[in-house]
mmCIF file of C-alpha atoms in Angstrom:
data_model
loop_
_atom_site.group_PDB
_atom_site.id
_atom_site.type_symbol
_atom_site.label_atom_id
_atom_site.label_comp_id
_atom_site.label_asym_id
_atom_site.label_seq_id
_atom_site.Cartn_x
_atom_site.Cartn_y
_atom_site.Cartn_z
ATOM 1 C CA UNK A 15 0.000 0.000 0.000
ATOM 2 C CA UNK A 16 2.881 2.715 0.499
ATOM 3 C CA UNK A 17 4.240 2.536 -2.775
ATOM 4 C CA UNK A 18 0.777 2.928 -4.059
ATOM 5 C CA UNK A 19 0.289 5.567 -1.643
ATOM 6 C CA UNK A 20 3.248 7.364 -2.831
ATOM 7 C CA UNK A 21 2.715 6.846 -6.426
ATOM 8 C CA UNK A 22 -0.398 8.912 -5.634
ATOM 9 C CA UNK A 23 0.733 11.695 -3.799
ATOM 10 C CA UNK A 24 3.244 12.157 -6.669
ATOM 11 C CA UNK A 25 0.790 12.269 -8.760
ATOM 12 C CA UNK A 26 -1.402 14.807 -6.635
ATOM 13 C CA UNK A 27 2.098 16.880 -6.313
ATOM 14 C CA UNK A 28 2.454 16.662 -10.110
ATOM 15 C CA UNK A 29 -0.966 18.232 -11.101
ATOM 16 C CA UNK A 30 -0.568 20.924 -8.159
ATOM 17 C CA UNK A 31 2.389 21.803 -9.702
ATOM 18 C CA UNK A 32 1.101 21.740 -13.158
ATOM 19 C CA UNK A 33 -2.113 23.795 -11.762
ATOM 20 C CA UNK A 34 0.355 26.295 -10.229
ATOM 21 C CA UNK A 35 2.209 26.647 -13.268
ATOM 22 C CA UNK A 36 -0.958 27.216 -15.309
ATOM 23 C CA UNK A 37 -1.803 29.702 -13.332
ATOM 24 C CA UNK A 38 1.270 31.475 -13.059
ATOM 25 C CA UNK A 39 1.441 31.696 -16.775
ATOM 26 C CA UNK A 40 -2.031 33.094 -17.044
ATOM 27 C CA UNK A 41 -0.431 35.553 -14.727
ATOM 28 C CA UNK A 42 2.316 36.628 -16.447
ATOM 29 C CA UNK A 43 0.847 36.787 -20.043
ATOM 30 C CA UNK A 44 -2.420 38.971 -18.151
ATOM 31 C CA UNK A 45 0.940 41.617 -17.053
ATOM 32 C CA UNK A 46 2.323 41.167 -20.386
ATOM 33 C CA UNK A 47 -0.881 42.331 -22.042
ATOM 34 C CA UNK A 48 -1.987 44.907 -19.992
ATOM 35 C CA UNK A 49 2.010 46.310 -19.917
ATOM 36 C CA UNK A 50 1.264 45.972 -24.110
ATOM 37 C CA UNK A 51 -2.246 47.976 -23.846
ATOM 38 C CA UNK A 52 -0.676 50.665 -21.416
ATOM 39 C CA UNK A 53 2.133 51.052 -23.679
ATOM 40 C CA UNK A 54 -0.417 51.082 -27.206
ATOM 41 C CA UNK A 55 -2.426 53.528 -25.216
ATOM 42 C CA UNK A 56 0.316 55.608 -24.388
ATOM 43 C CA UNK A 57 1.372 55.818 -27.704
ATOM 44 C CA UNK A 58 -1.992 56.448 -29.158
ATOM 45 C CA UNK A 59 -2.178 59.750 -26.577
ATOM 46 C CA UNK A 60 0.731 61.114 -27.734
ATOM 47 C CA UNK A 61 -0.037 60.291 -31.228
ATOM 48 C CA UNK A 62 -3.416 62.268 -30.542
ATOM 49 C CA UNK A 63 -1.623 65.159 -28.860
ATOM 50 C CA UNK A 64 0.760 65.351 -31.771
ATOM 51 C CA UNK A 65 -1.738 65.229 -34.626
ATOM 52 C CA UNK A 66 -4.256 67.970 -32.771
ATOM 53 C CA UNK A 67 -1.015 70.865 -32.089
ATOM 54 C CA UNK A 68 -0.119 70.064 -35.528
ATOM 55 C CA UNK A 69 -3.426 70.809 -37.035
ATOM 56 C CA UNK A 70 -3.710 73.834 -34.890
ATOM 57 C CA UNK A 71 0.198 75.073 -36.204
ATOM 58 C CA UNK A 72 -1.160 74.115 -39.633
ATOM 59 C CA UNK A 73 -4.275 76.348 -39.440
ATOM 60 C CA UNK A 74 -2.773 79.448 -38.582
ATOM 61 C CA UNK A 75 0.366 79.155 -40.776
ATOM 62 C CA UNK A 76 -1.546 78.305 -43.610
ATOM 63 C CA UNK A 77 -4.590 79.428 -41.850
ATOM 64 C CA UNK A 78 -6.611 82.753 -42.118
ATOM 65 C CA UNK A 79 -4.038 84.499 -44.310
ATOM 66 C CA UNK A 80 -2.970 82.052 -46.127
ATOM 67 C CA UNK A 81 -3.530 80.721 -49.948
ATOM 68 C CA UNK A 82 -5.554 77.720 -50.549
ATOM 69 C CA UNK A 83 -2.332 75.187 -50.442
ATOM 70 C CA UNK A 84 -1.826 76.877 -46.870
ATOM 71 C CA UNK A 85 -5.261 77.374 -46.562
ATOM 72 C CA UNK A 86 -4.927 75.581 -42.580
ATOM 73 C CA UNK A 87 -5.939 76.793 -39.977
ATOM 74 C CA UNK A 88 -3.707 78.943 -37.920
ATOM 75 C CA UNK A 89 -5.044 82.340 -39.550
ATOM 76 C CA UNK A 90 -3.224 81.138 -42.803
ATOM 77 C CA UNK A 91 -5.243 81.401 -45.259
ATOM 78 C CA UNK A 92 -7.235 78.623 -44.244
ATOM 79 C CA UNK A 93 -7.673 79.746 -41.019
ATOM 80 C CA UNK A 94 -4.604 81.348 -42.379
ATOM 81 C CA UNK A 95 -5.927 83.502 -44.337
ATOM 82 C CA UNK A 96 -3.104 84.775 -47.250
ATOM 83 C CA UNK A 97 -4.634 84.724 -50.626
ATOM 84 C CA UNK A 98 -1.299 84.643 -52.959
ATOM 85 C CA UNK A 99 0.926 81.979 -52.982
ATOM 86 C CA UNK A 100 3.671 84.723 -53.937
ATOM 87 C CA UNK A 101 6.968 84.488 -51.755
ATOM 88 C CA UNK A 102 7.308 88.199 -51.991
ATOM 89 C CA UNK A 103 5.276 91.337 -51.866
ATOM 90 C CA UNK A 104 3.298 91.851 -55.879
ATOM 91 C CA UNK A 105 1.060 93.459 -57.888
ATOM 92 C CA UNK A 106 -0.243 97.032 -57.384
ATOM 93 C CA UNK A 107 -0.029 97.176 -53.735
ATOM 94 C CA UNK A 108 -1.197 100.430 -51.962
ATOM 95 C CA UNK A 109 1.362 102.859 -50.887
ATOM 96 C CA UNK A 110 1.329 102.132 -46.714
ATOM 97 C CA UNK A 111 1.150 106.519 -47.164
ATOM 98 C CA UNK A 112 -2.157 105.707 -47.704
ATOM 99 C CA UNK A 113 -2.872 104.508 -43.341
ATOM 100 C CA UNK A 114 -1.793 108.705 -42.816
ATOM 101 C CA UNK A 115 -0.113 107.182 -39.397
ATOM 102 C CA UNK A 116 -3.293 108.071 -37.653
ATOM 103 C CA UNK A 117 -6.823 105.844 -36.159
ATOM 104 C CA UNK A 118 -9.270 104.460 -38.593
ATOM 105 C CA UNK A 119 -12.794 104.422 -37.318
ATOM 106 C CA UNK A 120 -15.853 102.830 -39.241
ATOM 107 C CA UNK A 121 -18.129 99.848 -39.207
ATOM 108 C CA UNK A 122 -17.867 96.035 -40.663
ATOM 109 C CA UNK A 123 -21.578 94.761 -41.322
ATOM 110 C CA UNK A 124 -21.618 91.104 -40.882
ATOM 111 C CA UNK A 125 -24.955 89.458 -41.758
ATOM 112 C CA UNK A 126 -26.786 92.870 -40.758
ATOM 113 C CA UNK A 127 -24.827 92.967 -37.303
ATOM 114 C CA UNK A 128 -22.765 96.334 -37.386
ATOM 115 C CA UNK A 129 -19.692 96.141 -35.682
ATOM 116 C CA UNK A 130 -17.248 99.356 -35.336
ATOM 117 C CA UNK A 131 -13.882 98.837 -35.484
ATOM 118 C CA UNK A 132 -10.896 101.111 -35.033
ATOM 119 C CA UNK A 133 -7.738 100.345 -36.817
ATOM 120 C CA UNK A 134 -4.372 101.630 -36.069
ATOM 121 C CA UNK A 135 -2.864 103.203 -39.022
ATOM 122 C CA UNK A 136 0.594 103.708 -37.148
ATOM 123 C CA UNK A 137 1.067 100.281 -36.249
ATOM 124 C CA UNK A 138 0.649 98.568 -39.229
ATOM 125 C CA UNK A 139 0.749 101.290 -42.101
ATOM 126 C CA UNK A 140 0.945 98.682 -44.803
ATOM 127 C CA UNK A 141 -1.969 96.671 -43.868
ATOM 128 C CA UNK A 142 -4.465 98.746 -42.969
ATOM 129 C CA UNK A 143 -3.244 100.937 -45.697
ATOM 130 C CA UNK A 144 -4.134 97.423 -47.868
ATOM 131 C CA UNK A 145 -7.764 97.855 -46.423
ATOM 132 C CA UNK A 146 -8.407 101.262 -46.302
ATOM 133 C CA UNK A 147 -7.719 100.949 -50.422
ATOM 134 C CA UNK A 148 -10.180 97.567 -50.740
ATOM 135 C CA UNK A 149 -12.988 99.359 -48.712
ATOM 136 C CA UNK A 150 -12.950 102.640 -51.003
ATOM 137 C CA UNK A 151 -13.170 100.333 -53.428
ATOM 138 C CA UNK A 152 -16.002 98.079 -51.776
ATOM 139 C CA UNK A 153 -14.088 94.966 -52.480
ATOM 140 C CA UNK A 154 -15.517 93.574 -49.218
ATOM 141 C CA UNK A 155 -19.020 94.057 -50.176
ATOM 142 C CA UNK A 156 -20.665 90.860 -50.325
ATOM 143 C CA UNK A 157 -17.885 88.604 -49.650
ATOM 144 C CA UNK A 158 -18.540 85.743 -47.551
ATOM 145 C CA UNK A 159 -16.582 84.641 -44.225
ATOM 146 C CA UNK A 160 -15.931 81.102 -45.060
ATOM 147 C CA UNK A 161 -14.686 79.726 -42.062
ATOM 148 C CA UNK A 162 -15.043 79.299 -38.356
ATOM 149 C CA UNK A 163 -13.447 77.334 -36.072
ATOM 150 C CA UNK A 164 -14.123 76.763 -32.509
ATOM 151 C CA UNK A 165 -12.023 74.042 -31.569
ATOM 152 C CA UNK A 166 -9.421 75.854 -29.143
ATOM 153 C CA UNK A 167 -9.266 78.376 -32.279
ATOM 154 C CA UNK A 168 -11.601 81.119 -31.849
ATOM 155 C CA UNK A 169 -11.353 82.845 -35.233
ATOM 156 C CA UNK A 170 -13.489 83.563 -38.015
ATOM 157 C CA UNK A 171 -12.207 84.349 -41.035
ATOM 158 C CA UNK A 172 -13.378 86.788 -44.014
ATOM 159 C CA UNK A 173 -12.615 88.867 -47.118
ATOM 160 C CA UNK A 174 -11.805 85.970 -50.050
ATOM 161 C CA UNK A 175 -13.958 86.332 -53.148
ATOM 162 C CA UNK A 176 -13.315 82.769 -54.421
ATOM 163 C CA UNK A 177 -15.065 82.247 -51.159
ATOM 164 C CA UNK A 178 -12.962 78.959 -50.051
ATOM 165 C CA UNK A 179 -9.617 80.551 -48.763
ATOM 166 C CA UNK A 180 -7.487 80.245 -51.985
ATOM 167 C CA UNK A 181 -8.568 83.894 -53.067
ATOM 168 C CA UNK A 182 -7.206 87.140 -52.698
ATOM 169 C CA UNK A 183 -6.804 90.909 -54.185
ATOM 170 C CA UNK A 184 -4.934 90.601 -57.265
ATOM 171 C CA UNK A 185 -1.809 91.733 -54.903
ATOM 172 C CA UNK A 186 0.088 90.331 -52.181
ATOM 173 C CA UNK A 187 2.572 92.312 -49.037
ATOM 174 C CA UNK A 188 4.199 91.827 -45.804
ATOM 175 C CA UNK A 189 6.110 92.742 -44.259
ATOM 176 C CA UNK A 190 4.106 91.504 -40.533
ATOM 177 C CA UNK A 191 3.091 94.248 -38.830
ATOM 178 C CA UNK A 192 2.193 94.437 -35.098
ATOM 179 C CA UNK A 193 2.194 91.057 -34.378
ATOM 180 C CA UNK A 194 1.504 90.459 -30.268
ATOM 181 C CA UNK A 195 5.173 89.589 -29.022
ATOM 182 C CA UNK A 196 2.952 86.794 -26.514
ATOM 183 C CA UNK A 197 0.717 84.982 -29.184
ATOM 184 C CA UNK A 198 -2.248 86.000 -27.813
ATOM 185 C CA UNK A 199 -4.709 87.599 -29.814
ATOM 186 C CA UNK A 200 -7.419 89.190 -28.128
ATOM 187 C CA UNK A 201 -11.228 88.934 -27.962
ATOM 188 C CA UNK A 202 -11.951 91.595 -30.784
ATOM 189 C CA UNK A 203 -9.099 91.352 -32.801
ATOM 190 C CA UNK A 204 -8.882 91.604 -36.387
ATOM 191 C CA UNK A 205 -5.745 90.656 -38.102
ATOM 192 C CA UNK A 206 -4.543 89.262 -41.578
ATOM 193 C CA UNK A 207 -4.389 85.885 -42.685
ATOM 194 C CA UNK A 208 -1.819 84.479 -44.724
ATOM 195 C CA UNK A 209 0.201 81.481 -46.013
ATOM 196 C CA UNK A 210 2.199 79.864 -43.170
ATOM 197 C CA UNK A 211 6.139 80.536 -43.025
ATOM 198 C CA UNK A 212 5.596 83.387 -45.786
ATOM 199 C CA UNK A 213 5.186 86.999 -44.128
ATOM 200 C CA UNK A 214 4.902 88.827 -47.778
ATOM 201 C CA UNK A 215 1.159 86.359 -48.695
ATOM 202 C CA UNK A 216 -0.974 89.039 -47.245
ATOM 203 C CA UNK A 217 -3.681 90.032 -49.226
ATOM 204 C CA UNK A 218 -8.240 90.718 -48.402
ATOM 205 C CA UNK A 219 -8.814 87.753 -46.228
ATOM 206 C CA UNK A 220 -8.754 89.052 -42.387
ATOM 207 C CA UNK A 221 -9.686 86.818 -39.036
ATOM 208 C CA UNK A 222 -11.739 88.486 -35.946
ATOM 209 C CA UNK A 223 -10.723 86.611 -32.818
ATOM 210 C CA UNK A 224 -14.324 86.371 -30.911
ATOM 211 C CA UNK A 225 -12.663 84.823 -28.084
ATOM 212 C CA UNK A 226 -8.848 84.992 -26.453
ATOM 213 C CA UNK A 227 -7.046 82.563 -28.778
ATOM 214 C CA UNK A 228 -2.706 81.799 -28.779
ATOM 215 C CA UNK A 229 -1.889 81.601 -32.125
ATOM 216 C CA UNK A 230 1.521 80.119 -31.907
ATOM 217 C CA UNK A 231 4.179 81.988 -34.357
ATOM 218 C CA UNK A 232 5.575 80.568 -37.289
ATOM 219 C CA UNK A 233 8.975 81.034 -38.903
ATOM 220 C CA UNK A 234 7.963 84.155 -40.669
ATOM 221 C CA UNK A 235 6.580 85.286 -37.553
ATOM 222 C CA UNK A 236 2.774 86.265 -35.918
ATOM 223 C CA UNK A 237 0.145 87.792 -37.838
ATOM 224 C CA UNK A 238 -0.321 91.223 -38.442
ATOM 225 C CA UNK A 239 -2.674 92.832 -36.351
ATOM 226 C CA UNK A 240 -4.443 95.835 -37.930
ATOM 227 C CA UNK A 241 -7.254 96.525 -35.770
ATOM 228 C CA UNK A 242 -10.003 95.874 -32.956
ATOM 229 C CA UNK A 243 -13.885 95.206 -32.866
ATOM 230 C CA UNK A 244 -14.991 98.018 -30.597
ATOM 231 C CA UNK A 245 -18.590 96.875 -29.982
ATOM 232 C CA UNK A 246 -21.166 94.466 -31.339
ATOM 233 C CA UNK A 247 -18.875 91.707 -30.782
ATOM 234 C CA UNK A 248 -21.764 89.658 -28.864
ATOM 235 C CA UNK A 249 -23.833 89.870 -31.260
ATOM 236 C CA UNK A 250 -21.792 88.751 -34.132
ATOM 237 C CA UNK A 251 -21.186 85.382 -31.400
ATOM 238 C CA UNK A 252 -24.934 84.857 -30.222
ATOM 239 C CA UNK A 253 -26.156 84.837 -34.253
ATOM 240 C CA UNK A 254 -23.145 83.684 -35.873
ATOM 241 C CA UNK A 255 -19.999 81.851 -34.255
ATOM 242 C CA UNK A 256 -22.183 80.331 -31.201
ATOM 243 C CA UNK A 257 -24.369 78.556 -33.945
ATOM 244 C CA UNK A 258 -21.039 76.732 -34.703
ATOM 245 C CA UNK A 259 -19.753 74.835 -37.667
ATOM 246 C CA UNK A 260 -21.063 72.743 -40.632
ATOM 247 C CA UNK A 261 -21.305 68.970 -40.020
ATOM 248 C CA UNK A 262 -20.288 69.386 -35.734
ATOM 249 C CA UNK A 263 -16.850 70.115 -36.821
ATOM 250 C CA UNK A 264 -14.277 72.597 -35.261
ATOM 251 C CA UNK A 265 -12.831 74.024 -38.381
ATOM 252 C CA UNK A 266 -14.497 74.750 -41.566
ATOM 253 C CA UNK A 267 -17.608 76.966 -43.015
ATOM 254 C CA UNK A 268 -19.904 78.489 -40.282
ATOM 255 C CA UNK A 269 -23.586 76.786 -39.874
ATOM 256 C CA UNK A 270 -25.285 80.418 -40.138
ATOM 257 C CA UNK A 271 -24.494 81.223 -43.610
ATOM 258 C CA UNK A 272 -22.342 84.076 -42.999
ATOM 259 C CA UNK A 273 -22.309 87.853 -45.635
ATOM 260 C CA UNK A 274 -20.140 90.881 -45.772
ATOM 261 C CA UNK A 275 -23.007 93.523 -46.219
ATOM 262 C CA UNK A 276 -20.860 96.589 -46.293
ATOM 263 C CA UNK A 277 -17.307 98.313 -44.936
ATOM 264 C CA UNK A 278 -16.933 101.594 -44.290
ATOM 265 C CA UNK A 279 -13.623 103.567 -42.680
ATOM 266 C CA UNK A 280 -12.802 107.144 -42.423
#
């Protein structure tokens, strides 16, 4: 009976062992996986983080100033709004004599809303020489603002007449002018798109900032600030930017179909 005994308490030891083993293994490969999904998660993150700063760099260096090709979002023309591919300031651009170094006042009617606006004729001479000419010559009547984005971004963005960010005045300039040395473009703001990394793409298309936005700089620089929104700012958010984007987005045309109705400066 005892070597029968012991054949079965070898036996018994054998499976424990084997059971033991099992479950150690199940152990180890349940650590493996979950050290595999932490690290495929982790990756994912930054893969997210990366992709959504690029987009953002992307919009305002191609964004509201800049031509279609940069026509991303960070005021390029895309959100970046520059309407001429040109490298370098051409065609009949206004003589920056024309800003008189002094204050603009007037009003930009937006789907009826009338905003007044001041813009600094000192600071940025060129530009808001630029505009002063295009108003006279009511370039901006009827023009659409074709994009909005609300995703971080608070810019809409105004002033092409192909109406999909590639368009511009027949001209092009830089150099940038009054850029904020911080990034940070106020609630109010208007400023010049253009291509990204190309300070001389400036052209019609302009951004208003409805809400305090960083707009990191490029290597050409900022974005050329040429003026404020003095009041009717809420208005232009409660019927227009609040009502948000086409399709849910956060970057692209405006839900509320959005008009130029006049421009005036003196």
């Amino acid at each position: 009976m005892a070597p029968k005994q012991n054949d079965r308490d070898a036996r018994l030891a054998r499976e424990r062992l084997r059971a033991y083993q099992a479950r150690q293994s199940v152990h180890e490969h349940k650590v493996k996986r979950r050290a595999r999904d932490n690290w495929v998660a982790g990756i994912a993150a930054a893969v997210i983080v990366v992709l959504a700063v690029g987009t953002q760099l992307l919009y305002f260096s191609a964004g509201p100033g800049a031509a279609k090709a940069s026509a991303s979002a960070s005021p390029s023309s895309s959100a970046s709004a520059s309407p001429s591919p040109s490298a370098s300031s051409s065609g009949d651009v206004p003589p920056k004599t024309l800003a008189e170094d002094r204050t603009w006042k007037g009003t930009l009617t937006i789907n009826g809303i009338p905003l007044d606006v001041s813009l600094d004729g000192a600071k940025a001479p060129q530009a808001v020489s630029s505009t002063i000419s295009l108003v006279q010559k009511k370039f901006y009547d009827g023009l659409t603002c074709h994009r909005l984005t609300n995703g971080g971004f608070y810019v809409l963005q105004c002033g092409d007449p192909q109406g999909n960010g590639s368009g511009g005045p027949g001209y092009s300039y830089g150099p940038i002018e009054n850029a904020p040395k911080d990034n940070v473009y106020k609630a109010g703001t208007i400023a010049m798109a253009r291509q990204g990394d190309n300070a001389n793409s400036q052209g019609s298309q302009f951004f208003i900032v409805y809400k305090d936005t960083t707009i990191p700089a490029d290597q050409a620089g900022g974005y050329t600030v040429i003026g404020t929104i003095t009041s009717g700012l809420d208005q232009l958010e409660s019927k227009v930017t609040d009502k948000g984007v086409q399709g849910g987005k956060t970057d692209g045309a405006p839900v509320v179909a959005t008009t130029i109705n006049g421009f005036t400066l003196q």
